[in-house]
Coordinates of C-alpha atoms in Angstrom, one line a residue:
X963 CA 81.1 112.3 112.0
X964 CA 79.0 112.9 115.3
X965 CA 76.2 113.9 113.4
X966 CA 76.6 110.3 111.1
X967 CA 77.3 108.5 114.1
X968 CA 78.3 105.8 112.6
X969 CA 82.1 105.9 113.3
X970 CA 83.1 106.7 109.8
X971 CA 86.4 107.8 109.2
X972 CA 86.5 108.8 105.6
X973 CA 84.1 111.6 107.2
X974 CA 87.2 113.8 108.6
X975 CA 89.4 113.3 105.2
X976 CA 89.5 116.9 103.5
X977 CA 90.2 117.6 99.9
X978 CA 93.5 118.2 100.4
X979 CA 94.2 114.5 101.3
X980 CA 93.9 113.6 98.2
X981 CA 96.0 116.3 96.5
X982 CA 99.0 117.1 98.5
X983 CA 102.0 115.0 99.1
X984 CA 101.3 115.7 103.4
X985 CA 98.5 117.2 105.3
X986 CA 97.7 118.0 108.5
X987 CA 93.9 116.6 109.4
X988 CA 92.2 119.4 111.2
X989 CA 93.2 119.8 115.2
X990 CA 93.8 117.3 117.4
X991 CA 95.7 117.6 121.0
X992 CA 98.3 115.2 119.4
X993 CA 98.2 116.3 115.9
X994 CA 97.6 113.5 113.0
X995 CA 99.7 114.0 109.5
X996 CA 98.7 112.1 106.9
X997 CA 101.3 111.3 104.1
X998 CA 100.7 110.3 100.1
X999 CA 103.8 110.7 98.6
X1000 CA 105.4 107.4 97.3
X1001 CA 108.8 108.6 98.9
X1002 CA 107.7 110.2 102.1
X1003 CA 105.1 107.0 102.6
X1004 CA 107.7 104.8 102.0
X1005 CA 110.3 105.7 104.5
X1006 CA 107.4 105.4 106.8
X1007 CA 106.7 102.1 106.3
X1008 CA 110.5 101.0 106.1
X1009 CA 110.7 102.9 109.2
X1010 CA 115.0 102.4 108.8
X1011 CA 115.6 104.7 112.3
X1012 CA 112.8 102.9 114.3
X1013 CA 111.2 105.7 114.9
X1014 CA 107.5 105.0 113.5
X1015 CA 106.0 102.6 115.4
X1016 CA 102.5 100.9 115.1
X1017 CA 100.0 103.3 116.1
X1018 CA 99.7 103.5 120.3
X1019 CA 95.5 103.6 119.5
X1020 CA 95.6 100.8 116.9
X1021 CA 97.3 98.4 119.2
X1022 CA 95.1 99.3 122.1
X1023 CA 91.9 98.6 119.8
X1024 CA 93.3 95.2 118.4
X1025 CA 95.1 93.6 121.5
X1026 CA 91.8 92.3 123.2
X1027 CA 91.5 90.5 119.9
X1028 CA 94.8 89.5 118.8
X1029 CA 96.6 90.2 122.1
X1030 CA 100.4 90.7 121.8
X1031 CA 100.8 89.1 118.9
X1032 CA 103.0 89.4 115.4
X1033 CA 100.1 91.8 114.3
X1034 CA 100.4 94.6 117.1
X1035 CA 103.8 93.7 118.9
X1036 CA 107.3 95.5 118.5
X1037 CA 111.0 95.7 119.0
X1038 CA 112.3 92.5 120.4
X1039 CA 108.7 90.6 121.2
X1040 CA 107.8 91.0 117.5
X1041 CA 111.1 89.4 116.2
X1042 CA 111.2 86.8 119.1
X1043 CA 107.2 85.8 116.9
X1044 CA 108.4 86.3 113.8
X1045 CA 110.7 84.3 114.4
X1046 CA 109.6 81.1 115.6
X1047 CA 105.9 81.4 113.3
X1048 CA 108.1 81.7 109.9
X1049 CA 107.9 78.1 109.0
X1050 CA 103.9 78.3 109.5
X1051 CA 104.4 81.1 106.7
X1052 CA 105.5 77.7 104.7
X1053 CA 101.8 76.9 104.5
X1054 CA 100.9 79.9 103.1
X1055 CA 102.7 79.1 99.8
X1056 CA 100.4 78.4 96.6
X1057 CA 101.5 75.0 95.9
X1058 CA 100.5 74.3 99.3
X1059 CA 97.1 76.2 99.8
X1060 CA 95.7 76.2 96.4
X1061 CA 93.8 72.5 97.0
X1062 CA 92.2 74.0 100.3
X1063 CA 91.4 76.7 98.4
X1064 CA 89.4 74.7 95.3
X1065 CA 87.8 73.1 97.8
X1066 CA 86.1 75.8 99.8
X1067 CA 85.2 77.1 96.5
X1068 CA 83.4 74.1 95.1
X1069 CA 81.2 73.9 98.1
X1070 CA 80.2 77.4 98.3
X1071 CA 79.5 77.0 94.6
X1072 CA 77.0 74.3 95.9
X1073 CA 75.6 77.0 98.3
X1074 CA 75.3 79.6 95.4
X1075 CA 73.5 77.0 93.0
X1076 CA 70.8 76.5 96.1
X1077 CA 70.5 80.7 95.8
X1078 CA 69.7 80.4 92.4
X1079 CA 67.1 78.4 92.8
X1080 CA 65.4 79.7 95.6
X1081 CA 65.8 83.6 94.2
X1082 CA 66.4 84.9 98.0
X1083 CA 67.8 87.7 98.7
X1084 CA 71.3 87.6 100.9
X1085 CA 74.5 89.8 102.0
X1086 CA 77.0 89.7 99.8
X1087 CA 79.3 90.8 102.3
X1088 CA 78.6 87.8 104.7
X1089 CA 79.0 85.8 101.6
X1090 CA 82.4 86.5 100.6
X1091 CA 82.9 87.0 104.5
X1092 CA 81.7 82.7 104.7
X1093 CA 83.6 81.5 101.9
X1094 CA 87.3 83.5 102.8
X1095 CA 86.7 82.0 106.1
X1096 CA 86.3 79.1 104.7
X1097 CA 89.2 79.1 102.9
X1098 CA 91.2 80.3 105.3
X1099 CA 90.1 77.9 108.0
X1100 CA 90.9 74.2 105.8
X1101 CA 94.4 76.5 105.1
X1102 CA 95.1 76.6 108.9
X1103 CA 93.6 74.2 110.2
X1104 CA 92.6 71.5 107.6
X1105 CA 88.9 71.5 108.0
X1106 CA 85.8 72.9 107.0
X1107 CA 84.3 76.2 109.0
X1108 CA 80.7 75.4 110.2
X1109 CA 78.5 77.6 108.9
X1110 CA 77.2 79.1 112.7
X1111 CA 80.1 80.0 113.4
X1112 CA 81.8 81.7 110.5
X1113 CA 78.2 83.8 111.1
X1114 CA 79.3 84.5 114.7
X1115 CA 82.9 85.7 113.9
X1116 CA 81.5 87.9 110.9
X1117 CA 78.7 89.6 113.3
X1118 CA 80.8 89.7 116.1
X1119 CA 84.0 91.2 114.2
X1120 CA 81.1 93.9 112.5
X1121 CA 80.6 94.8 115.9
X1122 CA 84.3 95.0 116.6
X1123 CA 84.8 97.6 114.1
X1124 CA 81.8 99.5 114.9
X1125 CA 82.0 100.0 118.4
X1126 CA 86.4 99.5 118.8
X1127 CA 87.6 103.0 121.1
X1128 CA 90.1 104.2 117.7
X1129 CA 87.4 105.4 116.0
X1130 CA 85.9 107.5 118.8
X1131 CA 86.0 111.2 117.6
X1132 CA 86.7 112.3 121.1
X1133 CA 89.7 110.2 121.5
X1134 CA 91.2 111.1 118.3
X1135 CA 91.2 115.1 118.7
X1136 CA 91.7 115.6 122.7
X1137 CA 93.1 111.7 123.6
X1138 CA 96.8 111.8 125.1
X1139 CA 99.5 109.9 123.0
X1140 CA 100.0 106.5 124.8
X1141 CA 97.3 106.8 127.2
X1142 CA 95.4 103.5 128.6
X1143 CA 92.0 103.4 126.3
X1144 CA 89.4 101.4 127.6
X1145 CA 87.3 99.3 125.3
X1146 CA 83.8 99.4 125.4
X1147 CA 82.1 96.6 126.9
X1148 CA 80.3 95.0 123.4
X1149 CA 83.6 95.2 121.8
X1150 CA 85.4 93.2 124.7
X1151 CA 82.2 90.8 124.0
X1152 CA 82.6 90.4 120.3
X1153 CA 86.3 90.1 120.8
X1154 CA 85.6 86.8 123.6
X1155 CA 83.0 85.3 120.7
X1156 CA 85.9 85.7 118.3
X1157 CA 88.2 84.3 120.6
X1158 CA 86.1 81.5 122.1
X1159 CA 86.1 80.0 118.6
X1160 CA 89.3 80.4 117.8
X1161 CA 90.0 78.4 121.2
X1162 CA 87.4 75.8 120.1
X1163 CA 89.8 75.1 117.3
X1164 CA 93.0 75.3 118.4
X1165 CA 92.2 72.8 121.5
X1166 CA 91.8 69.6 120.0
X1167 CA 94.9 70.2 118.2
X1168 CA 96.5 70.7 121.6
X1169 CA 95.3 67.6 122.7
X1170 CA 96.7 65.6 120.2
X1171 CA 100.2 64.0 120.0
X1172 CA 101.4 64.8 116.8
X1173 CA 100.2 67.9 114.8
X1174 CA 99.2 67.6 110.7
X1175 CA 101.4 69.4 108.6
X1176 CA 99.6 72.7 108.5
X1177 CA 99.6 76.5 109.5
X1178 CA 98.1 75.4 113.2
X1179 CA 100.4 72.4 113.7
X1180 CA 103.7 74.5 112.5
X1181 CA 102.4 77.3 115.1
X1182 CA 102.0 75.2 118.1
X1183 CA 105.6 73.1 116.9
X1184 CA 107.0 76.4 116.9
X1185 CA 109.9 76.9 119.1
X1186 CA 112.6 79.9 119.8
X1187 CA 115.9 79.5 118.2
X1188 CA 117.4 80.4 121.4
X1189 CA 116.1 79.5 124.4
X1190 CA 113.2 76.9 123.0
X1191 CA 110.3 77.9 124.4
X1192 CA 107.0 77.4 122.9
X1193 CA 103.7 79.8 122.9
X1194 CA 101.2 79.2 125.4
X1195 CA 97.5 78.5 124.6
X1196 CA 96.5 82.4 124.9
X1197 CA 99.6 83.1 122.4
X1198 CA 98.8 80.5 120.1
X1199 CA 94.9 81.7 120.1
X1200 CA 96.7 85.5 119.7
X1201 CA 98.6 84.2 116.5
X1202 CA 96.4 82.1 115.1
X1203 CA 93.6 84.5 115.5
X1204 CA 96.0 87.0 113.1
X1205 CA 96.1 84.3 110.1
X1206 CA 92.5 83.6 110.7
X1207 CA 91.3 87.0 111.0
X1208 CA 93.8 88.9 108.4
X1209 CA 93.4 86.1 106.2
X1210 CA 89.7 86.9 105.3
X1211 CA 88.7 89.9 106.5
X1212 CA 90.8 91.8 104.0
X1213 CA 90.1 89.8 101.3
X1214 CA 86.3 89.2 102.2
X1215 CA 86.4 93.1 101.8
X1216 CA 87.7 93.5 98.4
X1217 CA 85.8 90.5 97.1
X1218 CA 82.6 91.8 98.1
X1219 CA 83.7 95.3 96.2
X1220 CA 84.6 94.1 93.0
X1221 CA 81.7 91.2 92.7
X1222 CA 79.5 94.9 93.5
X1223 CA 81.5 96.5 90.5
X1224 CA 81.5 94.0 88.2
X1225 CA 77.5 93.8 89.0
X1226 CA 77.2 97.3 87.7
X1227 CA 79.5 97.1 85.0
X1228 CA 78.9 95.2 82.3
X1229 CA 81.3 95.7 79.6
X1230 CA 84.2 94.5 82.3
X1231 CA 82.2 91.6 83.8
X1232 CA 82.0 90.5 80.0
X1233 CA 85.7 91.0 79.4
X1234 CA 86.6 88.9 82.1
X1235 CA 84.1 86.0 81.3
X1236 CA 85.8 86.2 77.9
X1237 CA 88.9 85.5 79.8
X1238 CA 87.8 82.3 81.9
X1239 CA 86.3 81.0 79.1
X1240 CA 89.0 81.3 76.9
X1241 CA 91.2 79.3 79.1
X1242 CA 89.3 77.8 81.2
X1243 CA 86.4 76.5 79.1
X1244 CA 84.3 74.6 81.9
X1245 CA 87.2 72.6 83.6
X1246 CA 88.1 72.9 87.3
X1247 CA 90.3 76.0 87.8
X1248 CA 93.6 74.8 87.9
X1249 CA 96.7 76.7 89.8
X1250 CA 98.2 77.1 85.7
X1251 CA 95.1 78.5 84.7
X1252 CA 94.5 81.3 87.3
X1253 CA 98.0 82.7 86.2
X1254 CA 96.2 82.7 82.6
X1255 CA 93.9 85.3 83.5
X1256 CA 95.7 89.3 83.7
X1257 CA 92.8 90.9 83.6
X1258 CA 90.4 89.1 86.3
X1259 CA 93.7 89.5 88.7
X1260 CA 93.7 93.0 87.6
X1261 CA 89.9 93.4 88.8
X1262 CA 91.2 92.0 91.7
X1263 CA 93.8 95.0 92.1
X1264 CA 91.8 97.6 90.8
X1265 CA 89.5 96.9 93.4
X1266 CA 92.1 96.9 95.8
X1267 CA 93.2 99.8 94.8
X1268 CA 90.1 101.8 95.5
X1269 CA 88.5 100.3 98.0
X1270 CA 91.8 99.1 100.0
X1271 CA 90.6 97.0 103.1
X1272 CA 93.2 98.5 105.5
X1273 CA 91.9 102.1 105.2
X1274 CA 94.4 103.8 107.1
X1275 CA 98.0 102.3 108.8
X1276 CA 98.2 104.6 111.7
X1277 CA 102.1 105.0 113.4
X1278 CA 103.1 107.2 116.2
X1279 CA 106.7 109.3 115.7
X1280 CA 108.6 107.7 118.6
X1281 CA 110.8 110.8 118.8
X1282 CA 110.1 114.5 117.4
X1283 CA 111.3 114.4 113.6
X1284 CA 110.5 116.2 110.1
X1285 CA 108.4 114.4 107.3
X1286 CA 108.6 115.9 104.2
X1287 CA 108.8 119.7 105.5
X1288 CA 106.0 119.2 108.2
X1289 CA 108.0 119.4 111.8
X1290 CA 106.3 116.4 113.8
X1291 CA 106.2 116.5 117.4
X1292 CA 106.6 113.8 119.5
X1293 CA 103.8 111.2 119.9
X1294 CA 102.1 112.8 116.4
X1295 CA 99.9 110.4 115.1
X1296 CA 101.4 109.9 111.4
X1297 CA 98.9 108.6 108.7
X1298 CA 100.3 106.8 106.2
X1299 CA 96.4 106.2 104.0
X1300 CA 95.9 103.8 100.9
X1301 CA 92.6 105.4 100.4
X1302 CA 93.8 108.8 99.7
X1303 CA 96.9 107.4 97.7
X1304 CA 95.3 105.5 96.0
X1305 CA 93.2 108.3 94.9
X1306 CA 95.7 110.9 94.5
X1307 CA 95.9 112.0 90.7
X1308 CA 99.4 113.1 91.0
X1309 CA 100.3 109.3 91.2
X1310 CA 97.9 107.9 89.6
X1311 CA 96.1 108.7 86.3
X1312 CA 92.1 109.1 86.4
X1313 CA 92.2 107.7 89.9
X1314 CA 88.7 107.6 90.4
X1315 CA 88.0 105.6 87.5
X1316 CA 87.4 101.7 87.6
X1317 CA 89.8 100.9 84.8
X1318 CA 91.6 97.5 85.7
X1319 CA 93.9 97.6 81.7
X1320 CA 96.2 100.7 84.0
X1321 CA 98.1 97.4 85.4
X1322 CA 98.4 96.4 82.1
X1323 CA 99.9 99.5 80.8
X1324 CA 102.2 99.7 83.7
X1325 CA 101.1 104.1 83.3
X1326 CA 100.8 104.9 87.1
X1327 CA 103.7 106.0 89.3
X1328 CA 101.4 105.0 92.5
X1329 CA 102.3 101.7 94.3
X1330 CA 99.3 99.8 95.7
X1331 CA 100.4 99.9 100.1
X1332 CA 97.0 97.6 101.2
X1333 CA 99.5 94.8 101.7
X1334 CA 102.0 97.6 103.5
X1335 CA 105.6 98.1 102.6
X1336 CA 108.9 97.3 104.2
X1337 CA 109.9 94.4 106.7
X1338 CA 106.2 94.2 107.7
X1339 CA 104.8 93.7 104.2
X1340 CA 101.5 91.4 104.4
X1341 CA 103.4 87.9 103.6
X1342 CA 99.9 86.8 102.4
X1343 CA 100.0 88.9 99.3
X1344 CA 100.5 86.1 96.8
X1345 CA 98.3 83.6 98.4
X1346 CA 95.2 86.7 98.8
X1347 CA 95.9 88.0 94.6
X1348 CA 95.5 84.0 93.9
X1349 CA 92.7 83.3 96.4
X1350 CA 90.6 86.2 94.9
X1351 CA 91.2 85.7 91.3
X1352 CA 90.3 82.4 91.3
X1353 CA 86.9 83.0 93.5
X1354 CA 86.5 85.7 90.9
X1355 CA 86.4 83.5 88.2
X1356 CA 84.3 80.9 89.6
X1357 CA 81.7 82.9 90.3
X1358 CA 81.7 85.2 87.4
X1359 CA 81.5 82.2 85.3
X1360 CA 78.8 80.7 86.3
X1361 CA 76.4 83.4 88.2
X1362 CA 74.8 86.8 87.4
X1363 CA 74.6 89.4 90.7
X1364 CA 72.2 91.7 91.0
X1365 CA 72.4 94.5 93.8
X1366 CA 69.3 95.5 95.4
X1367 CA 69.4 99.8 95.1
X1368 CA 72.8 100.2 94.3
X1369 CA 72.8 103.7 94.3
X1370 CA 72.6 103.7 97.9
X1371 CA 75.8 101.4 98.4
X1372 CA 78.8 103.8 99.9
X1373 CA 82.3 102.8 101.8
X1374 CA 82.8 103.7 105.2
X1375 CA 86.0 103.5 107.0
X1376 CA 86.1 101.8 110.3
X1377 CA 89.3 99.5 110.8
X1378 CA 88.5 98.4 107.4
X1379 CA 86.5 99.5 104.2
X1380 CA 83.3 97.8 104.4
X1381 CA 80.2 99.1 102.7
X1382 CA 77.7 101.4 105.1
X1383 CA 75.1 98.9 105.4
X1384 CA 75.6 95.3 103.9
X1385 CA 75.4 94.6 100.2
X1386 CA 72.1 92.7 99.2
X1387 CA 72.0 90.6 96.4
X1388 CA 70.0 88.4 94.5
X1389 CA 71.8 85.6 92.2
X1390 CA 71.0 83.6 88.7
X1391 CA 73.0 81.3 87.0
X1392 CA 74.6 83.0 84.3
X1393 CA 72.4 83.8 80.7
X1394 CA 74.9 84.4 78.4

């Protein structure tokens, strides 16, 4: 990793993370165990004796971004947010969303078309990065994202991840548990960028009397059952900044996989045109037709699988305890890592293999964790699986990709799984 230097965790994962049920990963003053086994992941996750907390260096890396917010907080703070934010959740419902999301798709589809026609060469990653913010953005706050700015949020939140103090080596092997980690300056910078426009969103809605009937206006309605208070401007920029940013990021991430895959493999990409066309034909995408097509959501989970956008949930043992055998001290860092399950073949079968039908045949005893497990499960499952199979079919059904040197393309594991170097692609409308 110090010889990469590029921060990449999937560097210090041995062989043995993605054969053994638990593992230690190498030395480290506070010693890190990562976990695959369904069972032992699970009560993790569920965390029933409160004793697995989010990660101390996690929450230290996100909180200049997010701040205290539903995302990092715990105990009482976190149920105090949950708690007065569940009816935004409301507006993350289908029946809701799924016009906001037609929408952002149509336009980008303009955007594409221009492509075409001009044969440039562009990121694919900043691509699916524009149009998830896109969608995300008319989702929370009913309007288009301008196109400088969903640039400056995906630059500065590439910084972010590059730079952020939980992926320093030095920290992970000889840092204390709980100790104050400061941030390096150009993170603290791209996390103010991110912010600033964040802020430059939220205000007008401050400023006005009544709020529309959306993720923004529930937020900022939002009041605690008991004592009726309301989140301050910093708060609401901290939770609003967690549907904005874990709205898209994630799925930008597995979008940008799978439109790489399908790229390179053309029996599938074939397969799932098959699909559209057969019930779709060359009609708008409507919400009864994207739950028509099993096997372009199963791309969409296949790639999820693999190339999980949350490579690693960190948690700290609160309290010395036993995991599966392994005696864990307190402050242990305790890994639970979608990568490695994902791609252990004691749960699932060929697990390195692209092979979307294994949904179908319902074969694996693995359980996909990139939306997490337990009472913090990612409630923007349902609206991300519908999100990315309808942007799947849109484009697949009307453009070819081609990736410049794909060889060269290779995951690296930051805060999320994002390709080394960006993804650069050409696009046509489709030939056949």
């Amino acid at each position: 990793m110090i010889r990469q230097g590029d921060g990449d965790l999937l560097s210090l994962v041995p062989i043995d993370a993605y054969l053994e049920p638990a593992t230690w990963l190498g030395y480290s003053r506070r010693s890190i165990l990562l976990v695959n086994d369904t069972e032992l992941v699970r009560n993790v996750m569920t965390d029933p004796l409160g004793i697995f907390p989010k990660n101390d260096l996690m929450v230290g890396a996100l909180e200049p971004l997010v701040g205290d917010s539903i995302f990092v907080s715990d105990g009482d703070t976190w149920s105090r947010q949950r708690a007065m934010i569940d009816p935004a959740f409301s507006h993350m419902r289908i029946g809701t969303a799924y016009a906001s999301m037609t929408a952002a798709v149509d336009d980008y589809v303009a955007v594409l078309d221009d492509r075409a026609m001009s044969g440039e060469t562009f990121s694919l990653d900043f691509a699916m990065s524009e149009l998830t913010a896109d969608v995300i953005c008319r989702t929370v706050f009913s309007k288009s994202l301008e196109g400088k700015t969903a640039r400056d949020v995906f630059e500065a939140f590439s910084e972010f991840e590059r730079r952020v103090a939980s992926v320093d080596l030095k920290q992970l092997i000889f840092g204390k548990p709980w100790a104050d980690v400061a941030q390096p300056e150009p993170v603290l910078d791209a996390c103010e960028r991110i912010r600033k426009h964040i802020g430059a969103l939220v205000d007008p809605r401050l400023a006005q009397d009544t709020q529309a009937d959306d993720i923004v206006g529930s937020v900022i309605a939002a009041r605690h059952p008991d004592d009726g208070s309301k989140f301050t401007r910093e708060e609401l920029i901290d939770q609003i900044g967690v549907f904005f940013l874990a709205g898209h990021e994630t799925t930008e991430s597995v979008l940008t996989w799978a439109v790489f895959i399908l790229a390179n493999d053309p029996d599938s990409l074939a397969r799932a045109r098959d699909e559209v066309d057969a019930a779709v034909g060359e009609q708008e995408i409507s919400f009864k037709d994207v739950k028509q097509l099993p096997f372009v959501r199963n791309i969409f989970r296949e790639a999820l699988r693999l190339y999980p956008p949350i490579t690693f949930i960190p948690r700290v043992a609160r309290e010395a305890t036993t995991i599966g055998g392994f005696k864990v001290k307190r402050g242990a860092m305790i890994m639970v890592s979608p990568w490695t399950s994902h791609r252990n073949s004691a749960l699932w079968k060929n697990a390195d293999r692209f092979d979307p039908d294994r949904f179908a045949r319902g074969e694996d005893d693995g359980i996909l964790l990139s939306f997490g497990l337990g009472p913090r499960v990612c409630v923007g499952a349902a609206f991300a699986t519908i999100e990315a199979t309808l942007i799947l079919a849109a484009l697949i059904r009307r453009y070819d990709f081609s990736v410049e040197n794909p060889d060269a393309v290779r995951p690296v594991s930051r805060l999320t799984t994002r390709p080394a170097d960006e993804i650069c692609v050409t696009v046509q409308r489709r030939s056949v």
